[in-house]
Amino acid sequence: LSIAAALVLVGAVAGIAQASGRIVERDGGSFTETFFDEFIFDLCGIETNTTHTQRWSVKVFEDGSEIVHVTRTFVSDDPRLPIEKGAGTTFIAPDGTRTVVGKPIQLIGPEGGIRLLDAGRVEFGDELTVHGRHPALDDILAGDLAAYYCP
């Protein structure tokens, strides 16, 4: 679930939209859920529950552009596993193109300290344009994340 959420955060298209006009709609909210973490079980063979906390805000402008901001945290009941945090802002142009800026994945090790920080700007369009530090991108696409998550 955490990787799917990260890919949703990162799953967007070209140049940052310049919002125009007044805000015509504003929304936001938050939730917290605890679930059996199949991702960790499949990856590490560890049975654990994870608590996911997420907050978001959405602004829609007169020209049809949108700005969506999301922050999320995943905390496992198993203290051997890292805490995962992520935050990103998606700029959606009136034509539907998207750009995401932020840090889709930050893993904090059980002893503290950053185990992985993936941050920058990603533009999705006809071609993927990546700016910034994305050390795990190849591992994410290959589904090989055990070195980051498993004890």
Coordinates of C-alpha atoms in Angstrom, one line a residue:
L1 CA 0.0 0.0 0.0
S2 CA 2.8 2.5 0.8
I3 CA 4.4 2.1 -2.6
A4 CA 1.1 2.4 -4.4
A5 CA 0.5 5.7 -2.5
A6 CA 4.0 6.9 -3.4
L7 CA 3.4 6.1 -7.1
V8 CA 0.1 8.0 -7.0
L9 CA 1.9 11.0 -5.5
V10 CA 4.6 10.7 -8.2
G11 CA 2.2 9.7 -11.0
A12 CA 1.8 13.1 -12.8
V13 CA 2.5 15.0 -16.1
A14 CA 4.6 18.1 -17.5
G15 CA 5.5 21.7 -16.4
I16 CA 4.1 23.2 -13.2
A17 CA 0.7 24.6 -13.8
Q18 CA 0.2 28.3 -13.2
A19 CA -3.1 28.5 -11.4
S20 CA -5.1 31.4 -12.7
G21 CA -8.1 33.2 -11.3
R22 CA -9.8 32.8 -8.0
I23 CA -10.2 29.6 -6.1
V24 CA -13.7 28.1 -7.0
E25 CA -13.5 25.0 -4.8
R26 CA -11.5 24.1 -1.7
D27 CA -11.5 20.8 0.0
G28 CA -9.3 18.8 2.4
G29 CA -9.4 16.3 5.1
S30 CA -7.5 13.5 6.9
F31 CA -7.9 9.9 8.0
T32 CA -6.1 7.3 10.0
E33 CA -6.4 3.5 9.4
T34 CA -4.7 0.5 10.8
F35 CA -4.3 -2.6 8.6
F36 CA -2.4 -5.9 8.3
D37 CA 0.5 -4.9 6.1
E38 CA 0.6 -7.2 3.2
F39 CA 3.4 -5.2 1.5
I40 CA 5.7 -5.8 4.5
F41 CA 4.6 -9.5 4.8
D42 CA 5.3 -10.1 1.1
L43 CA 8.6 -8.2 1.1
C44 CA 10.1 -9.2 4.5
G45 CA 8.0 -12.1 5.7
I46 CA 7.0 -10.2 8.8
E47 CA 3.5 -10.2 10.1
T48 CA 2.6 -6.7 11.4
N49 CA -0.1 -4.1 11.5
T50 CA 0.6 -0.6 10.1
T51 CA -1.1 2.6 10.9
H52 CA -1.5 5.0 7.9
T53 CA -2.2 8.6 8.6
Q54 CA -2.9 11.0 5.7
R55 CA -3.9 14.6 5.3
W56 CA -4.7 16.4 2.0
S57 CA -5.9 19.7 0.6
V58 CA -7.3 20.5 -2.9
K59 CA -7.7 23.9 -4.5
V60 CA -9.5 24.2 -7.9
F61 CA -9.1 27.5 -9.8
E62 CA -11.4 29.3 -12.3
D63 CA -9.2 28.2 -15.2
G64 CA -9.7 24.5 -14.3
S65 CA -6.2 24.1 -12.8
E66 CA -5.8 22.4 -9.4
I67 CA -3.2 22.2 -6.7
V68 CA -3.3 19.0 -4.5
H69 CA -1.2 18.6 -1.4
V70 CA -0.8 15.3 0.4
T71 CA 1.2 14.2 3.5
R72 CA 1.2 10.7 4.7
T73 CA 2.9 8.5 7.4
F74 CA 3.1 4.7 7.8
V75 CA 4.1 3.4 11.2
S76 CA 4.4 -0.4 11.8
D77 CA 3.7 -2.1 15.1
D78 CA 7.0 -3.9 14.6
P79 CA 9.8 -1.6 15.9
R80 CA 12.3 -3.3 13.6
L81 CA 10.7 -1.6 10.6
P82 CA 11.3 1.9 9.3
I83 CA 8.7 4.7 9.5
E84 CA 7.7 5.9 6.1
K85 CA 6.7 9.5 5.4
G86 CA 5.9 11.3 2.3
A87 CA 4.7 14.7 1.2
G88 CA 4.0 16.1 -2.2
T89 CA 2.2 18.8 -4.1
T90 CA 0.7 18.1 -7.5
F91 CA 0.1 20.9 -9.9
I92 CA -2.6 20.1 -12.5
A93 CA -2.8 22.4 -15.5
P94 CA -6.1 23.1 -17.3
D95 CA -5.1 20.7 -20.0
G96 CA -4.6 17.9 -17.5
T97 CA -0.8 17.8 -17.5
R98 CA 0.7 17.2 -14.1
T99 CA 3.9 18.0 -12.1
V100 CA 4.7 16.7 -8.7
V101 CA 7.2 18.2 -6.3
G102 CA 8.1 17.0 -2.9
K103 CA 9.4 13.9 -1.2
P104 CA 7.3 10.8 -2.0
I105 CA 9.4 8.5 0.2
Q106 CA 11.4 9.2 3.3
L107 CA 12.3 6.1 5.4
I108 CA 13.4 6.7 9.0
G109 CA 15.3 3.8 10.4
P110 CA 14.3 2.1 13.7
E111 CA 17.4 3.7 15.4
G112 CA 16.6 7.1 13.9
G113 CA 18.3 8.7 10.9
I114 CA 17.3 8.7 7.3
R115 CA 17.5 5.3 5.6
L116 CA 16.2 6.6 2.3
L117 CA 15.2 10.0 1.0
D118 CA 13.5 10.3 -2.4
A119 CA 12.8 14.0 -3.3
G120 CA 12.6 16.4 -6.1
R121 CA 10.3 17.1 -9.1
V122 CA 8.8 14.6 -11.5
E123 CA 7.0 15.6 -14.7
F124 CA 4.9 13.0 -16.5
G125 CA 4.0 13.5 -20.1
D126 CA 5.1 11.9 -23.3
E127 CA 8.4 11.4 -21.5
L128 CA 9.3 11.1 -17.8
T129 CA 11.4 14.0 -16.6
V130 CA 13.0 13.5 -13.2
H131 CA 14.8 16.3 -11.2
G132 CA 16.3 15.8 -7.8
R133 CA 17.3 12.9 -5.7
H134 CA 15.5 9.6 -6.5
P135 CA 17.9 6.9 -5.4
A136 CA 15.3 4.2 -5.1
L137 CA 13.5 4.8 -8.4
D138 CA 15.0 1.9 -10.3
D139 CA 14.4 -0.4 -7.2
I140 CA 10.8 0.8 -7.0
L141 CA 10.1 0.1 -10.6
A142 CA 11.8 -3.3 -10.3
G143 CA 9.9 -4.0 -7.1
D144 CA 13.2 -4.7 -5.2
L145 CA 12.8 -2.7 -1.9
A146 CA 13.8 -5.3 0.7
A147 CA 17.1 -3.6 1.4
Y148 CA 15.3 -0.4 2.4
Y149 CA 12.4 -1.9 4.4
C150 CA 13.4 -5.3 5.9
P151 CA 15.6 -5.7 9.0

